[in-house]
XYZ file of C-alpha atoms in Angstrom:
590
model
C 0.000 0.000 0.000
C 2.826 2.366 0.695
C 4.936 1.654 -2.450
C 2.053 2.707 -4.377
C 1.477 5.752 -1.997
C -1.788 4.617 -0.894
C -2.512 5.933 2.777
C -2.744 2.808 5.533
C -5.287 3.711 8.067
C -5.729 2.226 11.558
C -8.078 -0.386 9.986
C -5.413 -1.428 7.911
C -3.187 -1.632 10.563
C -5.552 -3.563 13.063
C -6.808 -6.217 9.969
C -2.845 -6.756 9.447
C -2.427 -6.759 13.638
C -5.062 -9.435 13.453
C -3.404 -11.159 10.561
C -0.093 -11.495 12.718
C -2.195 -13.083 15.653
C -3.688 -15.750 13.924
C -0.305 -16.816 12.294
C 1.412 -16.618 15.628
C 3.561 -14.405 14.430
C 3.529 -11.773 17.634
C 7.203 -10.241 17.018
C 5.052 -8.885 13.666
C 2.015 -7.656 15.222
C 4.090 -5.519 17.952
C 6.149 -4.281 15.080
C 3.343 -2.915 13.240
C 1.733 -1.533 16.529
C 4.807 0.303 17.369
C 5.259 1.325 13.826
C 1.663 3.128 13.693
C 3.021 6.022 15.424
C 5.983 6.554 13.236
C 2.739 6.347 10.500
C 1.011 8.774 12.852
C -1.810 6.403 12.642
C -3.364 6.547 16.009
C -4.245 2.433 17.334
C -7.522 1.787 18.397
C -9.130 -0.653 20.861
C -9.112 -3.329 18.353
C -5.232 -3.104 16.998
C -4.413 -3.235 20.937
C -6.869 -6.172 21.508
C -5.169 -8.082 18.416
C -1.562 -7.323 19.686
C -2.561 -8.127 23.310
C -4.208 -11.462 21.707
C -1.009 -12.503 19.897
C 1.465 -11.903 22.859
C -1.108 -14.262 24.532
C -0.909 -16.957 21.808
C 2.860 -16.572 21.480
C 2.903 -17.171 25.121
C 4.228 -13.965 25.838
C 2.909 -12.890 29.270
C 4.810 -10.238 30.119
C 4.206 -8.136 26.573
C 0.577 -8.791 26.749
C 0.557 -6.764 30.560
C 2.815 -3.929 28.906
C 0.116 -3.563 26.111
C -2.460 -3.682 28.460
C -0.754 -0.785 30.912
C 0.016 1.336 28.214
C -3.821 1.782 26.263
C -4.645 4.706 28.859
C -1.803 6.638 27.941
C -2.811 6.293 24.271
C -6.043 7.487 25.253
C -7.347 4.039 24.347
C -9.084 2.610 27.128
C -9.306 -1.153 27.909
C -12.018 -3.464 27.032
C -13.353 -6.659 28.368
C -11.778 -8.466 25.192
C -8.242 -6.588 26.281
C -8.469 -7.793 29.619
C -9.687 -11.352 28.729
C -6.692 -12.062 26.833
C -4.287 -10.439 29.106
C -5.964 -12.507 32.007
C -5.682 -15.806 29.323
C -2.040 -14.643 28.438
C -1.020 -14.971 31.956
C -3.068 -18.129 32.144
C -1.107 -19.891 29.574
C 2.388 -18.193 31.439
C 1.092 -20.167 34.783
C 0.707 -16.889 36.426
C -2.257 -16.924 38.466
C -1.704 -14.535 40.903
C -1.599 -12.004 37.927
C -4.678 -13.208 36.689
C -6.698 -12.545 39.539
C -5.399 -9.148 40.075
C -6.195 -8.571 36.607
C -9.808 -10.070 37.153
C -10.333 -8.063 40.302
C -8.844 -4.591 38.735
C -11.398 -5.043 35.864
C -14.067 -2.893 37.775
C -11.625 -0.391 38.499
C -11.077 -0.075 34.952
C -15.117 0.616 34.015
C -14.802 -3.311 32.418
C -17.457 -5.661 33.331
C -15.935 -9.125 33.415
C -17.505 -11.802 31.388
C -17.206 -15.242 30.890
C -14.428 -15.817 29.137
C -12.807 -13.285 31.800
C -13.849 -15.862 34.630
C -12.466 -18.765 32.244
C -9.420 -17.460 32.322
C -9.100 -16.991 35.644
C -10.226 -20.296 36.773
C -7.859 -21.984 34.066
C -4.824 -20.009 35.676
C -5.529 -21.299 39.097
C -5.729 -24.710 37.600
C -2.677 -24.519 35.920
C -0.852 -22.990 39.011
C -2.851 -25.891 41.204
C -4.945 -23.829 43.068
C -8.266 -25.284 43.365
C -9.774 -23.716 46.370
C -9.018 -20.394 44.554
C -10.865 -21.996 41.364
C -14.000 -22.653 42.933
C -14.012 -19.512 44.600
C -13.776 -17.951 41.460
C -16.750 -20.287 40.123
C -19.245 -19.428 42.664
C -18.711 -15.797 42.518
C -20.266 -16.018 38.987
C -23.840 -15.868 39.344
C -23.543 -12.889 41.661
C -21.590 -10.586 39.031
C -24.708 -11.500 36.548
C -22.187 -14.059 34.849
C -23.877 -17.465 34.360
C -20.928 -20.124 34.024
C -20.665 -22.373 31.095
C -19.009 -25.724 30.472
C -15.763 -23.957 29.707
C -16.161 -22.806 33.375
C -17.182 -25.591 34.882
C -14.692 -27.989 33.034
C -11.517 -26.176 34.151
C -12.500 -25.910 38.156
C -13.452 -29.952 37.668
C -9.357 -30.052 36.248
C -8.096 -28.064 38.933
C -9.933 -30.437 41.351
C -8.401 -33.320 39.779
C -4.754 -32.347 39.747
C -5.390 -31.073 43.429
C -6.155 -34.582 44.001
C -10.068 -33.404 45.121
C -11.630 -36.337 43.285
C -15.256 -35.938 45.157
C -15.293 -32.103 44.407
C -14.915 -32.639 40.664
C -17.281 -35.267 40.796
C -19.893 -32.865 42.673
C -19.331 -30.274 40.066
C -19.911 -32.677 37.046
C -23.175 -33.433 38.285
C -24.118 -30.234 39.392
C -23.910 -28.590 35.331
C -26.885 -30.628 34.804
C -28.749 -28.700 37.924
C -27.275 -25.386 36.352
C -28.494 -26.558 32.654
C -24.632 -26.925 31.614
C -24.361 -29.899 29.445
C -20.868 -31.491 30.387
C -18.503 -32.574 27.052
C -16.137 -34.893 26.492
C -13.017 -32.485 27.969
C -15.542 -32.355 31.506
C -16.131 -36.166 31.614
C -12.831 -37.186 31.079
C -11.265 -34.606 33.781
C -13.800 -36.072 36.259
C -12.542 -39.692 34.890
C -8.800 -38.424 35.404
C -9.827 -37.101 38.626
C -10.991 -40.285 40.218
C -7.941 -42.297 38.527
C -5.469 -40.102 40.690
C -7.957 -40.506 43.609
C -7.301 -44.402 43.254
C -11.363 -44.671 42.074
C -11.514 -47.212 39.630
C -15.072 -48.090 40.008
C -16.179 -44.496 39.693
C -13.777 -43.959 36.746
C -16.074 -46.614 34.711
C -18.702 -45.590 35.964
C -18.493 -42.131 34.783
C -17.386 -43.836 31.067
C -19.706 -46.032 31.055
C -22.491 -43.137 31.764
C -21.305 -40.945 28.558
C -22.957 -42.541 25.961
C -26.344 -41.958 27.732
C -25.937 -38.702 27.825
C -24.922 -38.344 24.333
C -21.428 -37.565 24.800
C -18.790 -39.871 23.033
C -15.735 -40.792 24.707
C -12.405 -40.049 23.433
C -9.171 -41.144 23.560
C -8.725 -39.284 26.571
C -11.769 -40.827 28.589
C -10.528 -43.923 27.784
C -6.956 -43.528 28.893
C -7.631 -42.209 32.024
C -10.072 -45.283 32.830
C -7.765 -47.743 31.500
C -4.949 -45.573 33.536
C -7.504 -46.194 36.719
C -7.491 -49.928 36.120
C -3.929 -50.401 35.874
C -3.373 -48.558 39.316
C -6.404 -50.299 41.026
C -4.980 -53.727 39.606
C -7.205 -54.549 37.465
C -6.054 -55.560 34.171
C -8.007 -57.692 32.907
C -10.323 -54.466 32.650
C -7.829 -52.445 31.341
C -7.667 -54.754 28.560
C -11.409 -54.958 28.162
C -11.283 -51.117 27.666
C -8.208 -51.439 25.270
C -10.763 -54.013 22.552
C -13.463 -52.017 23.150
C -11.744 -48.758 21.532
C -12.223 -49.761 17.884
C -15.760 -50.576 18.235
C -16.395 -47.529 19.895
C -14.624 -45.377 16.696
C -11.699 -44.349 19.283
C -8.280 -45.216 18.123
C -5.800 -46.391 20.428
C -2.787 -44.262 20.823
C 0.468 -44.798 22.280
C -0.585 -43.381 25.677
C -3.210 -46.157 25.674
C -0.942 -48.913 24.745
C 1.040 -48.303 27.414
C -1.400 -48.100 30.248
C -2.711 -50.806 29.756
C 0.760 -52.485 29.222
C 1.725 -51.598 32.647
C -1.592 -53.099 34.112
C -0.371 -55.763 32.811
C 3.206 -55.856 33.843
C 2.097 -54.729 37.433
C 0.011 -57.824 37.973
C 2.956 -60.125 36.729
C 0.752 -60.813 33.475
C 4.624 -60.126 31.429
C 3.070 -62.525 28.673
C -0.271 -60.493 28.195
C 1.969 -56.875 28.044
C 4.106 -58.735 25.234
C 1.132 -59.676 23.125
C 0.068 -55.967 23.964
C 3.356 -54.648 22.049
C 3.348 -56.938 19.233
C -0.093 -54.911 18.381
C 1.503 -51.128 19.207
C 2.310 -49.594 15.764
C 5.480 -48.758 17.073
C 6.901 -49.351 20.043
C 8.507 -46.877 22.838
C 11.590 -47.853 25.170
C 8.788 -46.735 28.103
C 6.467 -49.895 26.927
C 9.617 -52.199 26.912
C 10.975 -51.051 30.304
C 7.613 -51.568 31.870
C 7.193 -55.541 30.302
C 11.588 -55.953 31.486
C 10.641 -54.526 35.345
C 7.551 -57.514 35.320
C 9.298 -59.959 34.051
C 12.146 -59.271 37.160
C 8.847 -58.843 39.737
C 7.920 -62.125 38.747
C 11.036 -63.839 39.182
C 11.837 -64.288 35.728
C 15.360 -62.190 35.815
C 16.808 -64.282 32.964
C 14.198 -63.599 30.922
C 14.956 -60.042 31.583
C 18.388 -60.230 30.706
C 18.187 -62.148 27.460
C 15.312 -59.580 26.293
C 17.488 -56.557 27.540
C 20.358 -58.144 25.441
C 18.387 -58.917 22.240
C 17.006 -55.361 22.516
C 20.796 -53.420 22.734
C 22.235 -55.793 20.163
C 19.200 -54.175 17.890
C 19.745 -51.298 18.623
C 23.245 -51.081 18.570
C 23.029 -52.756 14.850
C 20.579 -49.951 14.066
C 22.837 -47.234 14.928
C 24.696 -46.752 12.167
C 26.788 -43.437 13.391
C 26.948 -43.198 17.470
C 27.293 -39.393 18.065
C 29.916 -37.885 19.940
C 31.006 -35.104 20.852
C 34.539 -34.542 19.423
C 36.542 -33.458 22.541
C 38.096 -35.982 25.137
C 37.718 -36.914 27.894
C 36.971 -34.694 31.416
C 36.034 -31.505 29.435
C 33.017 -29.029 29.504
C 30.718 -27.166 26.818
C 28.350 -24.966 27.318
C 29.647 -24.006 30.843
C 28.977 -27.272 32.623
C 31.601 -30.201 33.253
C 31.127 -33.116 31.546
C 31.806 -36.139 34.299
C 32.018 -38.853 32.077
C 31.322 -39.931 28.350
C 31.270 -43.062 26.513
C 30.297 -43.309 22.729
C 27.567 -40.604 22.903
C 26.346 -41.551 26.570
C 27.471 -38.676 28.335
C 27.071 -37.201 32.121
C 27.087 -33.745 33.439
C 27.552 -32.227 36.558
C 24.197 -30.327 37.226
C 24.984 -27.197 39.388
C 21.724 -26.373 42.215
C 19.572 -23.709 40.512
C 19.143 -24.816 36.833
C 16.228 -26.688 35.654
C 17.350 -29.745 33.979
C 15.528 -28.028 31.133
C 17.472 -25.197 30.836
C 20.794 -27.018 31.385
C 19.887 -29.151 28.249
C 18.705 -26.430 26.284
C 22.177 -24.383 27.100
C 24.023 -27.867 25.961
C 21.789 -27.700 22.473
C 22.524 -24.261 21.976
C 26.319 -24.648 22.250
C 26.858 -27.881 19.884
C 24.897 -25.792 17.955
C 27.059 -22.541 18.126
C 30.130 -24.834 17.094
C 28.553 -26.466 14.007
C 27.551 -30.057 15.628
C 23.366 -31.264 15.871
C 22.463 -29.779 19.054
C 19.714 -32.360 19.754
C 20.802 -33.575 23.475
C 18.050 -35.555 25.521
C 17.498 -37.531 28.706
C 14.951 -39.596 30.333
C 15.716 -37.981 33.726
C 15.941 -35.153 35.660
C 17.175 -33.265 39.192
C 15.143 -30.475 40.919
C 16.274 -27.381 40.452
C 17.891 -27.467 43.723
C 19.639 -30.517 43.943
C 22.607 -30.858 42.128
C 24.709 -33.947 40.993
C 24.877 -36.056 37.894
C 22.561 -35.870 35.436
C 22.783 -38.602 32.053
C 22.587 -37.383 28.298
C 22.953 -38.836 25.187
C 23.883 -36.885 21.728
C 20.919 -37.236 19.899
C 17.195 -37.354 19.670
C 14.843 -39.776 22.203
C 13.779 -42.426 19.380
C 17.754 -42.533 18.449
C 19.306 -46.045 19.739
C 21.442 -44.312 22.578
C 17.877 -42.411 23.393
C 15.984 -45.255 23.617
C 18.848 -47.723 25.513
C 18.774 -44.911 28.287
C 15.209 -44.601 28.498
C 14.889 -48.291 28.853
C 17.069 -48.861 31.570
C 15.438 -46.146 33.738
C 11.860 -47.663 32.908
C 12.816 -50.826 33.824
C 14.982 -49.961 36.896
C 18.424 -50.922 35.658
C 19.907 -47.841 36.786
C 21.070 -47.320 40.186
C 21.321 -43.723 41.729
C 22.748 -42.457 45.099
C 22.305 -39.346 46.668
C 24.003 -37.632 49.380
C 21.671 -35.596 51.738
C 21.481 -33.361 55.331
C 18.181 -34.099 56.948
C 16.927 -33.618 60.357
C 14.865 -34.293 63.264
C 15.368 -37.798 65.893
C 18.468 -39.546 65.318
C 17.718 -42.740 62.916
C 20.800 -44.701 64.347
C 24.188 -44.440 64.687
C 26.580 -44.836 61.666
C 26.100 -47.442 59.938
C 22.417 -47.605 60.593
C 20.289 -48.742 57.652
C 16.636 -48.545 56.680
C 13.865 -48.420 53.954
C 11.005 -46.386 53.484
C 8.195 -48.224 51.408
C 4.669 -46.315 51.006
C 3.204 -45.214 47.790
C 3.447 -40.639 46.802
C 0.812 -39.144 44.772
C 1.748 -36.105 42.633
C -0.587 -32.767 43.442
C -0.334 -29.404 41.916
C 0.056 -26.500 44.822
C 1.134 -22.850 44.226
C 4.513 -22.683 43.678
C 6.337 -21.914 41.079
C 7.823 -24.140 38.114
C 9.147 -27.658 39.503
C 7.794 -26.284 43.064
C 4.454 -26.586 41.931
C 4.478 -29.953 42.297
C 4.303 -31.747 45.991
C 4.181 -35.801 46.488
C 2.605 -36.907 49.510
C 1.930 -40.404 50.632
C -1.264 -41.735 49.335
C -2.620 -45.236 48.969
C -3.452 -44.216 45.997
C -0.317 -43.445 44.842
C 2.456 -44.725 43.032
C 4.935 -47.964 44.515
C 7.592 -45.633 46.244
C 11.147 -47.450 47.608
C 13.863 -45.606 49.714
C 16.639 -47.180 51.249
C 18.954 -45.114 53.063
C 22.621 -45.417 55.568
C 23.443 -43.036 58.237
C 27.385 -41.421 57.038
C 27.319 -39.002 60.375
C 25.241 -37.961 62.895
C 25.648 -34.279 64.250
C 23.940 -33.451 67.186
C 23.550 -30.263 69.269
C 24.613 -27.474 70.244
C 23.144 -26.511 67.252
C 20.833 -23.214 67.674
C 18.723 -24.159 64.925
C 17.281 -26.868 65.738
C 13.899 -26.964 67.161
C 13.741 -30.492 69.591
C 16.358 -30.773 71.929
C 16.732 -34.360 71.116
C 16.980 -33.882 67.189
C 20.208 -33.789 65.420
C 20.833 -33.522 61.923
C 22.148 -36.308 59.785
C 24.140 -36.667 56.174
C 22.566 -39.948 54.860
C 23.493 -42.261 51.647
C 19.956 -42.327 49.984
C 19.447 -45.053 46.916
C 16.414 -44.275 45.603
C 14.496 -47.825 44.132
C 11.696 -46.213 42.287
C 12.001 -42.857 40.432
C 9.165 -40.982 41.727
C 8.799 -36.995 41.734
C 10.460 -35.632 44.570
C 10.440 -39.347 46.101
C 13.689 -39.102 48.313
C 12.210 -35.304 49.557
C 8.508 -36.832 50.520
C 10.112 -39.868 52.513
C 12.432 -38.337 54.440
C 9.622 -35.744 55.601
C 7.407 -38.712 55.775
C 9.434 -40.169 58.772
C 9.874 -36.862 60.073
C 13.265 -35.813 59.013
C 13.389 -33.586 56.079
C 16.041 -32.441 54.124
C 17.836 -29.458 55.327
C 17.039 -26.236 53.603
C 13.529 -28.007 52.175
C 11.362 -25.550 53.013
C 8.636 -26.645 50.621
C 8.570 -30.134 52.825
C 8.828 -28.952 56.513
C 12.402 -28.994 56.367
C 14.895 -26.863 58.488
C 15.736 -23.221 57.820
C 19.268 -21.721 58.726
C 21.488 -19.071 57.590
C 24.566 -21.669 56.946
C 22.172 -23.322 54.516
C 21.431 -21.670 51.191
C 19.268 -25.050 49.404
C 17.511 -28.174 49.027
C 21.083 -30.084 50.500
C 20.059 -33.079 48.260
C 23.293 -34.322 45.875
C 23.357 -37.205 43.010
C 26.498 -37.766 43.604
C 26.509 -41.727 41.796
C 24.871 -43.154 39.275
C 25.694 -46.890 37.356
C 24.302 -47.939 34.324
C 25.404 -49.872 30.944
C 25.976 -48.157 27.488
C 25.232 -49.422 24.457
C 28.202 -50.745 23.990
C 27.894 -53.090 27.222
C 30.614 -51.084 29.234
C 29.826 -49.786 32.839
C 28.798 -46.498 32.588
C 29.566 -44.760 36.175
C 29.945 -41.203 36.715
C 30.541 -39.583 40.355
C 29.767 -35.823 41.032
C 31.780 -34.277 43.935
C 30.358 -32.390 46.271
C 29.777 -28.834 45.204
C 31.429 -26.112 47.255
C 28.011 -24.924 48.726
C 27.418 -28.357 50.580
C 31.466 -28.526 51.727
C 31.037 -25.809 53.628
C 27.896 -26.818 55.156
C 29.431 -30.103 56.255
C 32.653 -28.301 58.158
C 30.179 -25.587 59.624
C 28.808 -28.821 61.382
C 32.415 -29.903 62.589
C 32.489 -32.513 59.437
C 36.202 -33.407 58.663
C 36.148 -35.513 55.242
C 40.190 -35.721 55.302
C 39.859 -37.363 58.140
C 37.237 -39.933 56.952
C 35.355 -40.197 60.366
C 33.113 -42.833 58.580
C 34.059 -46.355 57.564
C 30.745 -46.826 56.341
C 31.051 -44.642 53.673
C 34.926 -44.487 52.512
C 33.663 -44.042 48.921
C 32.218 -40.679 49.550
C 34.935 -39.511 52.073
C 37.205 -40.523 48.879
C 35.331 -38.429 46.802
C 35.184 -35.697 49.176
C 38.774 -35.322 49.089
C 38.947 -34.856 45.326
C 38.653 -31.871 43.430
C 35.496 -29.594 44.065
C 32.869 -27.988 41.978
């Protein structure tokens, strides 16, 4: 329009705006917002309402609030479609705090909230696991003159279910019917997922079986989630009943379903059933192998194991036809972290506290890409952000042969971890004292922020949880920051035998001695202590090659100095029971 000296107006500019939004291009639409001015072509409600909208897609949180801020000073005042999708920007950003003030302020503003405002909202506190907030939120409705809707009433049933508040979401999916909301497929199957985490399998088919009657289809969702219920009520044989039944009901099964019902299988020692199961998968996953290997071992069949673990690497290893590595040797670092250990593209990194594992991996990509190599690093397991130690990597993609190798071994327990850790509270034993904790965590969403979000607690319910653990030391008071007189704190060797989500954090405080510095599980606050003190500081597994693959992390400089604030002397190796980490104590630090 320019070239041929045609004047753009600010309909031009907000159709283009709008343009940019629904190609996800939001770099573009903020361009041509900013560039209006240099036009002097005043924006309008509508070419902020687009820009707002594609910062939201783009999952830009942060621009979205800027736009919003900035409208008065344009002389452009908000509208309830601005604030919507600034309050759904900061949805998809897991800000929920924002989204509320943003709801609340809306009144201020002269904007009268509507319902995809409250959406919004309630979506954000599911997201950010805060369900109590969501229903709040929900019942407020009908008193601003907003009637909720299934969008409404579906997100507070999915912020009851990953709050683990099975019998709330089921009392909201049958109260829409009361408030002449007619529940879909996304609101059935929450309430389905919300009773498999709940340990509900009854109710979970129950609530299937009841969807057809009320002319609502299941999906490959609903059917997951039930079939996930069987397999942890034990109940295979139904989990395979709901596997047939898929095709007849028009629902294809997917990977997701394969599996499930695979590890009903493998749970209830029925190894023969899950290997019929992946002779009929399309393709199938390292996670679906790992769970058939760890039943065969339950069962007793550890030969069985072996052979099919062998016949799988030799495949694999014939199938990769270039192993890549990266081409420096041995004990160097990239990307700013020090590479413990690497063997023919199976690689391990000492993970500093503070770094997601996704960011760390992320940095690695972005350097091998930066020097010309393919920057696709993966895993198939992570640390918290605050515990630090070694963390496995292969050079390449998940479905590569290295990718899949490591991702079976963890699946099928092959790999042994152990962890170095301060906890406190009574005194476990002296050194040398062993023990085991055995009782099943459950997953919930609370209000924290990224991995923090998540809290396990012991459930019945939950997932099969194993800890065994050996007391190194035992320091006992004075120490002013304790809270029992008769507490001390501890540095224990922890082997985790399951890989649960913060497994090693939720048993310790389960037995009532949490790690040091864990505030998020009870654990003890002081100013010598700066983080979760949790360490990886071992970790054995095979590459592909066959070779023992063993990497050791020392201790970081941050947990050193904890130890000799408590009077801990690792020169002078004051435990026999654990001469392999005062060895590695002595070495060099991080």
């Amino acid at each position: 329009m320019l070239a041929k000296s045609v004047e753009a107006n600010v309909f031009h500019y907000s159709a283009a705006i709008s343009a940019c939004e629904k190609g996800g291009q939001w770099q573009l639409a903020l361009g041509l917002l900013s560039s209006m001015l240099d036009m002097r072509v005043i924006p309008n409600e509508i070419s902020y309402n687009s820009a707002i909208s594609a910062c939201e897609k783009g999952g830009q949180w942060q621009q979205a609030l800027d736009l919003l801020s900035s409208m008065p000073d344009m002389r452009v005042m908000p509208t309830e479609i601005s604030c919507s999708a600034a309050i759904s920007a900061c949805e998809k950003g897991e800000q929920w705090q924002l989204a509320l003030g943003l709801l609340s302020s809306m009144p201020d503003l002269r904007v009268i909230p509507n319902e995809i405002s409250y959406n919004s909202a309630i979506s954000a506190c599911e997201k950010g696991g805060q369900w109590q907030v969501a229903l709040g939120i929900l019942s407020s409705m009908p008193a601003a003159s907003v009637m909720p809707d299934k969008i409404s009433y579906t997100a507070a049933i999915s912020a009851c279910e990953k709050g683990g508040q099975w019998q709330l979401a089921l009392g909201l999916l049958s109260g829409m019917t009361g408030m002449r909301v007619i529940p879909n497929e996304i609101s059935y199957s929450a309430a389905i997922s919300a009773c498999e985490k709940g340990g509900q399998w009854q109710l979970a088919l129950g609530i299937l079986s009841s969807m057809p009657d009320m002319r609502v289809m299941p999906n490959e969702i609903s059917y997951n989630a039930a079939i996930t219920a069987c397999e942890k009520g034990g109940q295979w044989q139904l989990a395979l009943g709901l596997l047939n039944r898929m095709p007849d009901m028009r629902v294809i099964p997917n990977e997701i379903s394969y599996n499930a019902a695979i590890s009903a299988c493998s749970k209830s020692g029925q190894w023969h059933q899950a290997l019929k199961l992946l002779s009929m998968m399309p393709t199938v996953g390292a996670i679906a192998w790992g769970s058939v290997l760890l039943s065969m071992a339950m069962s007793g069949n550890q030969a069985l194991q072996a052979s099919t673990m062998e016949s799988l690497r030799l495949q694999w290893l014939e199938s990769a036809s270039r192993i890549a590595r990266y081409p420096s040797g041995e004990n160097y670092s990239f990307g700013g972290f020090r590479v413990l250990l690497e063997s023919d593209g199976l690689f391990a990194v000492f993970k500093p506290a503070g770094i997601t594992t996704e960011e760390l991996v992320a940095r690695l990509s972005r350097a091998l890409l930066s020097e010309g190599h393919s920057g696709e690093i993966t895993g198939s397991s992570r640390l918290d952000v605050e515990t630090s130690g070694v963390l496995p990597l292969v050079f390449g993609p998940k479905s590569s042969a290295l990718g899949r190798w490591l991702t079976v071994q963890f699946a099928a327990r092959q790999v042994s971890k152990e962890y170095i850790c301060l906890c406190a509270g009574p005194i476990l034993g002296p050194r040398g004292t062993q023990g085991e904790i055995d009782n099943p965590l459950q997953v919930l969403k609370t209000g924290g922020i990224g991995t923090s979000m998540l809290k396990a607690v012991w459930s019945s319910s939950g997932k099969a949880a194993r800890t065994q653990y050996e007391v190194l030391e035992v320091f006992q008071q004075p120490l002013p920051a304790l809270v029992n007189e008769g507490d001390a704190i501890m540095m224990l060797l922890v082997r985790p035998l399951t890989g649960r989500t913060h497994q090693i954090r939720s048993h310790l405080a389960g037995i009532g001695r949490p790690i040091v510095g864990d505030a998020d599980y009870g654990g003890l606050r002081a100013p010598w202590c700066r983080r979760v003190l949790l360490h990886c500081w071992r970790l054995s597994l095979m590459d592909l090659n066959c070779r023992r693959f063993q990497p050791e992390a020392p201790f970081p400089s941050d947990l050193l100095e904890t130890l000799q604030h408590l009077g801990y002397d690792p020169i002078a190796g004051s435990c026999d029971a654990a001469s392999d980490v005062n060895i590695m104590m002595r070495g060099q630090l991080v």
